[in-house]
XYZ file of C-alpha atoms in Angstrom:
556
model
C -28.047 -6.078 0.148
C -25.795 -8.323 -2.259
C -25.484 -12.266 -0.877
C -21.952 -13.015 -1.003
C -19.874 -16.713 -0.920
C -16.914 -16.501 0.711
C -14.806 -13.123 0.515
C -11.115 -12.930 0.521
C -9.042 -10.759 2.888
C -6.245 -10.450 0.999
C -7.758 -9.495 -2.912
C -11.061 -8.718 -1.746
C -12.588 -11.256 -4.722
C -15.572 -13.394 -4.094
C -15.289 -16.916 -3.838
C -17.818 -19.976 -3.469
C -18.887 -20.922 -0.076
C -17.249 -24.097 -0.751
C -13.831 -22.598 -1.640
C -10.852 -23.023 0.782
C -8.256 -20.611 -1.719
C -9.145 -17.517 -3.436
C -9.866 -18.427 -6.720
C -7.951 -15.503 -7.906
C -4.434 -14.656 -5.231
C -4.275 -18.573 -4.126
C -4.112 -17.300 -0.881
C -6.162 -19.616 2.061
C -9.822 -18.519 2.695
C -9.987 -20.504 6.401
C -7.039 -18.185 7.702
C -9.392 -15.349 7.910
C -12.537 -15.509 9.824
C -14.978 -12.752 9.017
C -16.034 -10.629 12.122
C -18.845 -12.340 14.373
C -21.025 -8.819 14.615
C -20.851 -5.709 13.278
C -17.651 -3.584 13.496
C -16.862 0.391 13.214
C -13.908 0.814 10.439
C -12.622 3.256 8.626
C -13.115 3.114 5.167
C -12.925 4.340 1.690
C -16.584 4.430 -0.425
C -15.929 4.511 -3.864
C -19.460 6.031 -6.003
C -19.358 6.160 -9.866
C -22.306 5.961 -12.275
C -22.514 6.471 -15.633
C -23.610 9.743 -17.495
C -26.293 10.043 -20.190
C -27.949 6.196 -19.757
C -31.289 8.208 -19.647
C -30.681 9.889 -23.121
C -28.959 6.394 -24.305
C -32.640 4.585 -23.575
C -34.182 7.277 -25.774
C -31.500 6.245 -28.707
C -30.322 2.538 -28.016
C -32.370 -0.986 -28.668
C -33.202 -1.825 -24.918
C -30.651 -4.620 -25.089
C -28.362 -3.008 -26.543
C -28.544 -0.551 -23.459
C -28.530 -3.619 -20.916
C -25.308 -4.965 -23.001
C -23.428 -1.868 -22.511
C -24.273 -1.529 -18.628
C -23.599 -5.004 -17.788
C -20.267 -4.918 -19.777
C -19.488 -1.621 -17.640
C -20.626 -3.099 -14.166
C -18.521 -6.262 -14.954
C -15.487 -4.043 -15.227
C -16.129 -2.107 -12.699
C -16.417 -5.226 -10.404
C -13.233 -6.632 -12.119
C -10.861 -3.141 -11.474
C -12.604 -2.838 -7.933
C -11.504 -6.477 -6.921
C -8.590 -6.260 -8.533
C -7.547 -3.258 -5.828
C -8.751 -5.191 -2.973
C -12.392 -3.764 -3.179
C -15.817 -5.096 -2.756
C -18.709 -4.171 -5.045
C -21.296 -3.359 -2.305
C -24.383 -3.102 -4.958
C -25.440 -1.837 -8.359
C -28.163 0.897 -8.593
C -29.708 1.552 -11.344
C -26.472 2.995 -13.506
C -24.608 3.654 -10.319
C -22.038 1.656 -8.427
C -21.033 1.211 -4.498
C -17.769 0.073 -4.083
C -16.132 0.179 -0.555
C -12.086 -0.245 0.082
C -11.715 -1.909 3.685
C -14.291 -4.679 4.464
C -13.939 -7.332 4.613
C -10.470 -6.110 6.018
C -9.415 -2.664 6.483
C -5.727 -2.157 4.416
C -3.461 0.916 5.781
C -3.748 2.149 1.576
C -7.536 1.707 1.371
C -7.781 5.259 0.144
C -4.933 4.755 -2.435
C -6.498 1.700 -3.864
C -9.862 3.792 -3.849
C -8.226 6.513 -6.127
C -6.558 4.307 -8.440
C -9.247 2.153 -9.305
C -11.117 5.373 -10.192
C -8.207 6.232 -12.645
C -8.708 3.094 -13.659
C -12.089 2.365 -14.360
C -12.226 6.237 -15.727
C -9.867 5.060 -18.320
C -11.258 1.344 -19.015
C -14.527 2.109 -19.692
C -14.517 5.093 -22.330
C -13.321 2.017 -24.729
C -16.447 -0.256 -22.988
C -18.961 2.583 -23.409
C -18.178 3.907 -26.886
C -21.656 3.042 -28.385
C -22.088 5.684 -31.596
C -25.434 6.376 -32.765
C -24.587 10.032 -31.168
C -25.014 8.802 -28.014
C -22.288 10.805 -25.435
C -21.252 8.569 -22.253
C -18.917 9.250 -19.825
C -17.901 8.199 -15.750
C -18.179 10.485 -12.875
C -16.979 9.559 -9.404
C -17.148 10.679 -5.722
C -14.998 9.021 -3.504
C -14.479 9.752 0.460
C -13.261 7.997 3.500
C -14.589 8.062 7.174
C -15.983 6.209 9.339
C -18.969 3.321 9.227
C -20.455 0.755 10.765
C -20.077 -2.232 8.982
C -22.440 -5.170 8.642
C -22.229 -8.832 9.840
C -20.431 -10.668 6.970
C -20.932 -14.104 8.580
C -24.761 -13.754 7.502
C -23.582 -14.046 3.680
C -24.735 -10.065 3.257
C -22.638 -6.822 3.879
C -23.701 -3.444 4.580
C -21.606 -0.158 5.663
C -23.620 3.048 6.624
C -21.850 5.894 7.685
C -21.077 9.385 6.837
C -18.531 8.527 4.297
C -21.129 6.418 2.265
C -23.502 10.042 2.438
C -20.447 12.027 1.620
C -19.237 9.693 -1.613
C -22.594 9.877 -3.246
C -22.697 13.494 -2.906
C -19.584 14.037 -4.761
C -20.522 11.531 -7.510
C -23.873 13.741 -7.698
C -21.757 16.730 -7.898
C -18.931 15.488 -10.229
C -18.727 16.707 -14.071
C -18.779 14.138 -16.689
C -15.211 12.000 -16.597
C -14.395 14.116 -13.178
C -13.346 12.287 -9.910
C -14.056 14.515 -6.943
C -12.401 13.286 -3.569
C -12.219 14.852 -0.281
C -9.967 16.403 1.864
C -9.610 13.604 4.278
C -9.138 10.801 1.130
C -6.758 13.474 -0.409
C -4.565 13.825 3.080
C -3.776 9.850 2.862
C -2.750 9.679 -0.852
C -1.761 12.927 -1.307
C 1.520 12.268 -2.444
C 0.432 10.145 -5.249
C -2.173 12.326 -6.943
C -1.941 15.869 -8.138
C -5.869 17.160 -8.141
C -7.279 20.845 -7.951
C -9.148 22.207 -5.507
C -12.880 22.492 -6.434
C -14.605 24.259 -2.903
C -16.918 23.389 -0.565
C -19.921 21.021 -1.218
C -23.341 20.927 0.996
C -24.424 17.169 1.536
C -28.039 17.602 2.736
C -28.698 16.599 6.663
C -24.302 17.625 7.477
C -24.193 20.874 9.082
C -20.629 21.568 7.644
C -19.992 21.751 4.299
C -17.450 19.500 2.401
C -14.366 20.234 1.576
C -13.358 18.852 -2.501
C -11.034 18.412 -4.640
C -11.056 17.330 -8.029
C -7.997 14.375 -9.160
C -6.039 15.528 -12.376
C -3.467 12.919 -12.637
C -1.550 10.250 -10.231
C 1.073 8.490 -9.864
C 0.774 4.445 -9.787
C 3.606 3.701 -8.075
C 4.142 6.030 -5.425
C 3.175 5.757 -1.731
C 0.522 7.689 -1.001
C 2.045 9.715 1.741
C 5.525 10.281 2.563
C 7.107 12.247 5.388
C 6.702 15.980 5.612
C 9.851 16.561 8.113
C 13.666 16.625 7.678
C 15.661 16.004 10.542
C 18.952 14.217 10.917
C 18.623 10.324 12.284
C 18.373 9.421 15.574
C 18.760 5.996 17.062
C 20.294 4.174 14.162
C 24.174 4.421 14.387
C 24.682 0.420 14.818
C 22.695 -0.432 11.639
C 24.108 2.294 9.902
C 27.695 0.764 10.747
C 26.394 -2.771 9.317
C 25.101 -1.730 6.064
C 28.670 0.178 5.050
C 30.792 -2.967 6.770
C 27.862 -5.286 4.767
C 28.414 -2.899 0.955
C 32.419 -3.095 2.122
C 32.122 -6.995 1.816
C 30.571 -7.351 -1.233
C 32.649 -4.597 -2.606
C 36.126 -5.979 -1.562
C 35.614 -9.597 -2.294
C 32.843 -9.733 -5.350
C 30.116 -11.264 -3.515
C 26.372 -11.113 -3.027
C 25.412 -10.278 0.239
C 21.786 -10.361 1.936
C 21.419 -7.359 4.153
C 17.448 -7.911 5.442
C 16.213 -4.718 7.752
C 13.190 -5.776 9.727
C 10.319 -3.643 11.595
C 6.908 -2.479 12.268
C 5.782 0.318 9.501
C 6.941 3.510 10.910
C 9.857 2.620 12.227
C 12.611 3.834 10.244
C 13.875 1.645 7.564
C 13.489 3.630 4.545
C 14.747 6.780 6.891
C 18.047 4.424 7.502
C 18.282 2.854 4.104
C 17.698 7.385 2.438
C 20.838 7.840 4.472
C 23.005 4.736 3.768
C 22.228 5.452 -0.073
C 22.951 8.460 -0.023
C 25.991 8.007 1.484
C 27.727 6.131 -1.246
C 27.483 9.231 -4.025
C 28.742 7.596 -6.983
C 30.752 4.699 -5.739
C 28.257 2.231 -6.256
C 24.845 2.031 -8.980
C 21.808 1.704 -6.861
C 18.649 -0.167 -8.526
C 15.051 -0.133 -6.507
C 11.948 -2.154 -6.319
C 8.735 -2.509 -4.707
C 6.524 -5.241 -3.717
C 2.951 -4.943 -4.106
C 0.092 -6.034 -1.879
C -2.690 -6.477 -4.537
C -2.786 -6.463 -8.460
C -2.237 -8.839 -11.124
C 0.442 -9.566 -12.639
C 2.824 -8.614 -9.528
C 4.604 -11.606 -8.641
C 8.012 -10.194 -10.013
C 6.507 -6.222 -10.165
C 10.110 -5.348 -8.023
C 12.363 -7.124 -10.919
C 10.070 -5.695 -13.711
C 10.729 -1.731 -12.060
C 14.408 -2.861 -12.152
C 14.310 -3.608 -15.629
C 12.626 -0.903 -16.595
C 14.622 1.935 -15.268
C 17.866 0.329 -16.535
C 17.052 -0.006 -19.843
C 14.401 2.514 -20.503
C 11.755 0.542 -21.328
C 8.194 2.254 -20.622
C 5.896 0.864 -17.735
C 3.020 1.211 -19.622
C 2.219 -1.542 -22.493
C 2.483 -0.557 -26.263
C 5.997 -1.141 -27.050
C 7.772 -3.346 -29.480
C 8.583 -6.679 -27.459
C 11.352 -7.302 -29.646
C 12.468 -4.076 -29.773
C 12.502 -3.952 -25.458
C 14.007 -7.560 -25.118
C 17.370 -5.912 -27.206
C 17.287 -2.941 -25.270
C 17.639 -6.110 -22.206
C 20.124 -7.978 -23.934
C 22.678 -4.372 -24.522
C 22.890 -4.483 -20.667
C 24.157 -8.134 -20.928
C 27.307 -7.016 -23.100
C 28.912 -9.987 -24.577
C 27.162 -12.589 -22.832
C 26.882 -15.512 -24.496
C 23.507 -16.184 -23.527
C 22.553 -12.820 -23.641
C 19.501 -13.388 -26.116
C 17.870 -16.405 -24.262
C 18.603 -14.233 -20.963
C 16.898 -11.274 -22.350
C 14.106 -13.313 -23.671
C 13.619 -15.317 -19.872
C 13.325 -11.302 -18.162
C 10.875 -10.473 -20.574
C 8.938 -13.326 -20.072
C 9.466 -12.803 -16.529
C 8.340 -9.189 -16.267
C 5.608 -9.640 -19.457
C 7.373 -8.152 -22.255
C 6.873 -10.676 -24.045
C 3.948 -13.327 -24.409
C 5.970 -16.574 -24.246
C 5.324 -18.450 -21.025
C 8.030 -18.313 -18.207
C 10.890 -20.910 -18.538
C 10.621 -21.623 -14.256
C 13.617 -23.351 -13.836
C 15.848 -20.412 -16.605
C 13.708 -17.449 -14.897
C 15.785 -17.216 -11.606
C 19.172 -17.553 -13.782
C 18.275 -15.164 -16.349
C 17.311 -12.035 -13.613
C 20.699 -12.783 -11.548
C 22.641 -12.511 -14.746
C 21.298 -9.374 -15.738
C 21.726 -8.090 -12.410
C 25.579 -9.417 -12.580
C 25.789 -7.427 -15.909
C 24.825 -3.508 -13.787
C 27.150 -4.951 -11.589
C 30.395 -5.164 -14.301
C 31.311 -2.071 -13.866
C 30.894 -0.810 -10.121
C 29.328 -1.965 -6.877
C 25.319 -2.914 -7.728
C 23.091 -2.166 -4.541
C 20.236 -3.617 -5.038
C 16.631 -2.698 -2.829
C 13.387 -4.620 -2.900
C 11.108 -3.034 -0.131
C 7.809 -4.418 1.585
C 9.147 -8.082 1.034
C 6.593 -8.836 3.419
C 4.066 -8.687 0.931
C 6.096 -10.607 -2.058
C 5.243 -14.031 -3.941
C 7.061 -17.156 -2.692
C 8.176 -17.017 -6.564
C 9.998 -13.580 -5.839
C 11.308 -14.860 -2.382
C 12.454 -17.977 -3.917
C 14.514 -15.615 -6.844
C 16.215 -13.394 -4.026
C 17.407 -16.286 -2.153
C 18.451 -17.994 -5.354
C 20.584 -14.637 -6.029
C 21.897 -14.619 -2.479
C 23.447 -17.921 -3.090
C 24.246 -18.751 -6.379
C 25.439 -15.394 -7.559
C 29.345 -15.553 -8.191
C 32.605 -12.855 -8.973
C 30.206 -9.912 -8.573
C 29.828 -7.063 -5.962
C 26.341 -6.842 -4.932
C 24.540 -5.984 -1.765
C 21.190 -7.054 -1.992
C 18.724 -5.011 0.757
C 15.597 -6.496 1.434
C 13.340 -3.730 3.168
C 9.949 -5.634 5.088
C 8.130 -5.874 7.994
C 8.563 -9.135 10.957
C 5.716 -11.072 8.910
C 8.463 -11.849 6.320
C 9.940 -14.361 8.510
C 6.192 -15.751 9.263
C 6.583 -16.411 5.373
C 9.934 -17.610 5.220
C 11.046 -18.546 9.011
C 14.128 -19.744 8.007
C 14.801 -16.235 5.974
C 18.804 -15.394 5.374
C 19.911 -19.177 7.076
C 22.505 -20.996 5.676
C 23.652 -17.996 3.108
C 27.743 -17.461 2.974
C 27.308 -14.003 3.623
C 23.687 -12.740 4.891
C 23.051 -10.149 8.165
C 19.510 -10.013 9.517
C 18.151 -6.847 11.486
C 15.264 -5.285 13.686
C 14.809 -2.286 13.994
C 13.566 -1.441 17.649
C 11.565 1.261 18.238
C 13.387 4.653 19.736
C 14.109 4.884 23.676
C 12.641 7.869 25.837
C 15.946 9.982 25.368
C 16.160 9.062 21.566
C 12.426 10.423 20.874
C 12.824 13.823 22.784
C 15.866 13.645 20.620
C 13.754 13.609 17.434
C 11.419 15.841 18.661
C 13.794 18.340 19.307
C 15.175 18.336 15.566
C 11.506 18.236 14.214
C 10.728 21.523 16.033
C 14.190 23.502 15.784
C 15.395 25.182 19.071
C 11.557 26.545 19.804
C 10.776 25.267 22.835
C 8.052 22.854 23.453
C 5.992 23.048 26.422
C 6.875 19.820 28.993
C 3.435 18.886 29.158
C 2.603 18.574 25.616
C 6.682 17.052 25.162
C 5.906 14.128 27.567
C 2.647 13.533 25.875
C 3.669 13.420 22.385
C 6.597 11.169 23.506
C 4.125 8.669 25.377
C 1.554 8.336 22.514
C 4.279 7.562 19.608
C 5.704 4.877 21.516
C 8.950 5.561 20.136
C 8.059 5.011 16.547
C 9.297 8.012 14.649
C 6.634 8.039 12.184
C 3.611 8.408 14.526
C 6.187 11.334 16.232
C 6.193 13.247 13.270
C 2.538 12.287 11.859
C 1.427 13.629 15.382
C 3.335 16.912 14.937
C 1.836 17.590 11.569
C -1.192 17.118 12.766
C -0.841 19.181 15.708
C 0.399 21.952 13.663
C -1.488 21.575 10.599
C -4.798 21.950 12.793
C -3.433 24.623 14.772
C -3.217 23.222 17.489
C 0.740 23.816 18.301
C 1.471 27.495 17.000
C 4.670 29.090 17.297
C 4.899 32.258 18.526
C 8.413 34.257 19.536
C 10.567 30.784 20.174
C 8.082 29.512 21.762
C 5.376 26.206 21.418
C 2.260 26.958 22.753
C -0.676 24.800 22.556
C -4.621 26.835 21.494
C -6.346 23.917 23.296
C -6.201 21.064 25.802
C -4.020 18.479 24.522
C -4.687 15.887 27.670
C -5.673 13.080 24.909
C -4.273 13.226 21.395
C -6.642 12.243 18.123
C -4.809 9.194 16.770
C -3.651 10.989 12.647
C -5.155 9.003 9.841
C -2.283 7.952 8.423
C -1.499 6.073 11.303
C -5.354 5.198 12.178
C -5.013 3.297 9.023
C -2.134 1.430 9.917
C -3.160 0.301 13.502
C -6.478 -0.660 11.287
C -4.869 -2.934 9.158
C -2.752 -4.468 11.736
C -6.056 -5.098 14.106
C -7.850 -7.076 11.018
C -5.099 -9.183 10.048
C -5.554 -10.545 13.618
C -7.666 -13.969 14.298
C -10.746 -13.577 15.164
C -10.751 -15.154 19.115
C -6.784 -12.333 19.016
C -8.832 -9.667 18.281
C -11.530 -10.128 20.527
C -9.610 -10.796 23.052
C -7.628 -7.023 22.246
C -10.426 -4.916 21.988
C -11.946 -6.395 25.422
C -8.489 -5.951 27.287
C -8.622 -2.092 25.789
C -11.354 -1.631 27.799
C -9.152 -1.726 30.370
C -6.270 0.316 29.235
C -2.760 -0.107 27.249
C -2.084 -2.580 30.359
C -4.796 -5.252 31.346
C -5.159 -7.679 33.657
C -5.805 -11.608 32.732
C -9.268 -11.970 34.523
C -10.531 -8.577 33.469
C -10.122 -10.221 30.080
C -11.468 -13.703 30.693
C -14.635 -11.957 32.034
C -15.389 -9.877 28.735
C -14.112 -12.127 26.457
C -16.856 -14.034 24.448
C -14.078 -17.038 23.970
C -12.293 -19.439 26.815
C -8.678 -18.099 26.746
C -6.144 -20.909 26.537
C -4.247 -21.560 29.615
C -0.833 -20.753 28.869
């Protein structure tokens, strides 16, 4: 077991016991209490080890040898912190890394798979040795379930079937292969593209496990998107806003806020899909996305922005001087079109120069003015909720400074935004502010109905699919695939039937993940005080909960 300092939630990195702010994200190390005991999560494990050390001690100086592994193990613990990771310990040549303690994220497995890319890639540069020695990476990675240890002791610990599973793979993997398994691969699926590889026996599991090897990925895609296509239910009032809010800035060449707010799930990609594609070729639409982890992210939305518009690669190697002109050709006969293209490549690290803070906010909203010359810009930053006050500061500096161009700025993020930014969208000329609710009884049999076609559904299973999603059209459609993908629901002449008793429903993964990361962004005395009340049921009573719960509850 590895004695740790202080561990942040947020980036995962390891701090001093003395720290009060990550030393690396800034963000507060107080605000999150580890867990008092130990907790079951579900989590990605994350095996690699490094092929051919054995032959290496028969050819390298011994210290050569230790050079080269502790150069490897300190990137390894760089890329794995860097995704949110912990480095549980170093054996021998091998690595443990686990994605979801100290806090469970809902894209654990994501961040899993792309630090394997990632350390893949790094360390054929770190390992080249010579001498004829041949090195290479193999990984196994696999999510599941564990118990995880008591991280107020200073140690951590997960065991678990996962952690059983992950070494197998790495066991089984080729030189330079990543194996992952079927239940990693069904929550980043639509990031990756990998090859199925068979079954694999893990000695002491009765049922074999199911593998696949990863081929390529890509970086910035969400891991899973939705499977069905049905038209929108629920959302004709929003819809209405967003074409009177684009009508505005259209009409009087103005920059207006448009802010859609709600729980994950909830439908505000699904609304913003519809409102986009709506406008055909009346207006040039631009996208971004906020990041929760990763360096260099404080303006990643602006950089994707930049990039698409002008061309310019998202992978380094370029010509900085070459990529700041291809910026400044969007700014057309701007007179400050050079020092503007040089601020946004600063901004979005083109360029090496350091940031110009108080030109850096000025120089994005002109070149965002410039797509605008020539028709309508709408411009989308989604997942606000995790963005740098430095990126929240630029879209409010946009919102109200921005002058003689049509732009509807749509800001896409969850209700934590405004625990960021309270007084989010106040005070702007022209701003609208939205929540999305979740869907009512008669809108979700709605949904179901267009998810399934005109088969009919048994009322039984209906009602229950309808109680368990809450109204939240994700988890209605997550539940469905399930159902369906595990055979479950079959359809057979019209008609729904179910091939076994569906009195409780399994709770998906994708959506186990997200309920996981919303539980351990809770306080600790909050959470306790949840999981005791669940005892009970979805409704609980006060003293039920002051009798099982190990703190006083307040009297309010």
């Amino acid at each position: 077991m590895t004695e740790v300092g202080r561990v942040c939630t947020n980036c995962g990195t390891e701090n001093p016991a003395e720290a009060r702010f990550c030393f690396s994200c800034g963000s507060p190390l107080e605000a999150e209490a580890a867990p008092s005991a130990e907790t079951r999560k579900t989590v990605t494990v994350l095996f690699c080890d490094l092929v051919g050390s054995t032959a290496m001690g028969e050819q390298l100086d011994p210290e050569t040898l230790r050079g080269l592994l502790t150069r490897s193990f300190d990137k390894v613990r760089a890329i794995v912190e860097s995704h949110g990771g912990v480095v549980e310990k170093f054996i021998g040549d091998a690595a443990m890394a686990v994605f979801g303690i100290p806090r469970v994220h809902e894209d654990d497995a994501l961040r899993a798979v792309r630090a394997a890319a990632e350390i893949r890639d790094a360390l054929q540069a770190v390992t080249g040795v010579g001498g004829g020695a041949t090195v290479a990476w193999r990984t196994g990675i696999a999510t599941g379930e564990v118990v995880a240890g008591d991280a107020t002791g200073g140690q951590r610990l997960v065991t678990g079937d996962a952690v059983n599973v992950a070494a197998r793979l790495q066991q089984t993997a080729q030189p330079g292969e990543i194996l992952i398994t079927a239940e990693t691969h069904q929550l980043v699926r639509d990031a990756v593209q990998v090859e199925p590889m068979g079954e694999v026996t893990v000695k002491g599991r009765q049922a074999p496990i199911e593998t696949l090897r990863l081929l390529d990925m890509d970086r910035s895609a969400a891991g899973h998107e939705r499977r069905f296509d049905s038209p929108m239910v629920g959302r004709e009032r929003p819809r209405r806003l967003l074409d009177e809010a684009f009508a505005e800035a259209r009409d009087q060449r103005l920059c207006h806020l448009f802010t859609i707010l709600g729980s994950a799930g909830v439908g505000k990609t699904r609304l913003l899909n519809e409102f986009v594609t709506s406008l055909g070729d009346s207006a040039r639409v631009v996208h971004g996305r906020c990041l929760s982890y990763g360096e260099g992210i404080t303006y990643w939305p602006i950089s994707e922005i930049v990039r698409a518009e002008t061309g310019i690669g998202l992978t380094p190697g370029g010509e900085p001087a070459a990529d700041v002109a291809r910026i400044a050709e969007v700014l057309g006969d701007n007179a400050d079109r050079d020092r503007i293209a040089e601020r946004v490549g600063e901004a979005i690290g083109l360029t090496r120069g350091e940031p110009v803070p108080d030109e850096t906010p000025w120089a994005i909203r002109s070149f965002l003015e410039a797509l605008a010359a020539d028709r309508p810009l709408v411009v989308v930053l989604e997942d606000l909720q995790w963005a740098q006050p430095l990126l929240l500061d630029l879209v409010e500096h946009i919102a109200d400074w921005s002058r003689d161009a049509p732009i509807l700025l749509i800001v896409l993020a969850r209700q934590e935004l405004l625990e960021l930014r309270p007084s989010w969208g106040g005070g702007k000329r022209s701003a609208t502010i939205i929540s999305l609710e979740p869907l009512n009884a008669e809108e979700t049999s709605q949904l179901i109905d267009n998810l399934l076609g005109q088969a009919h559904l048994p009322a039984t299973i209906f009602d229950r699919i309808r109680t368990a999603a809450e109204g939240n059209p994700l988890f209605v459609e997550e539940l469905l695939e399930m159902l369906i993908d595990d055979g479950a629901l079959a359809r057979t002449n019209g008609e729904w039937t179910a091939s076994r008793d569906l009195a409780s429903l399994a709770v998906p993964p994708t959506i186990q993940a997200l309920l996981s990361a919303r539980l351990d962004g809770l306080a600790g005395p909050d959470r306790a005080i949840l999981e005791r009340g669940s005892v009970e049921g979805t409704v609980y009573h006060r003293d039920a909960v002051a009798a099982l719960a190990p703190v006083a509850l307040p009297a309010s």
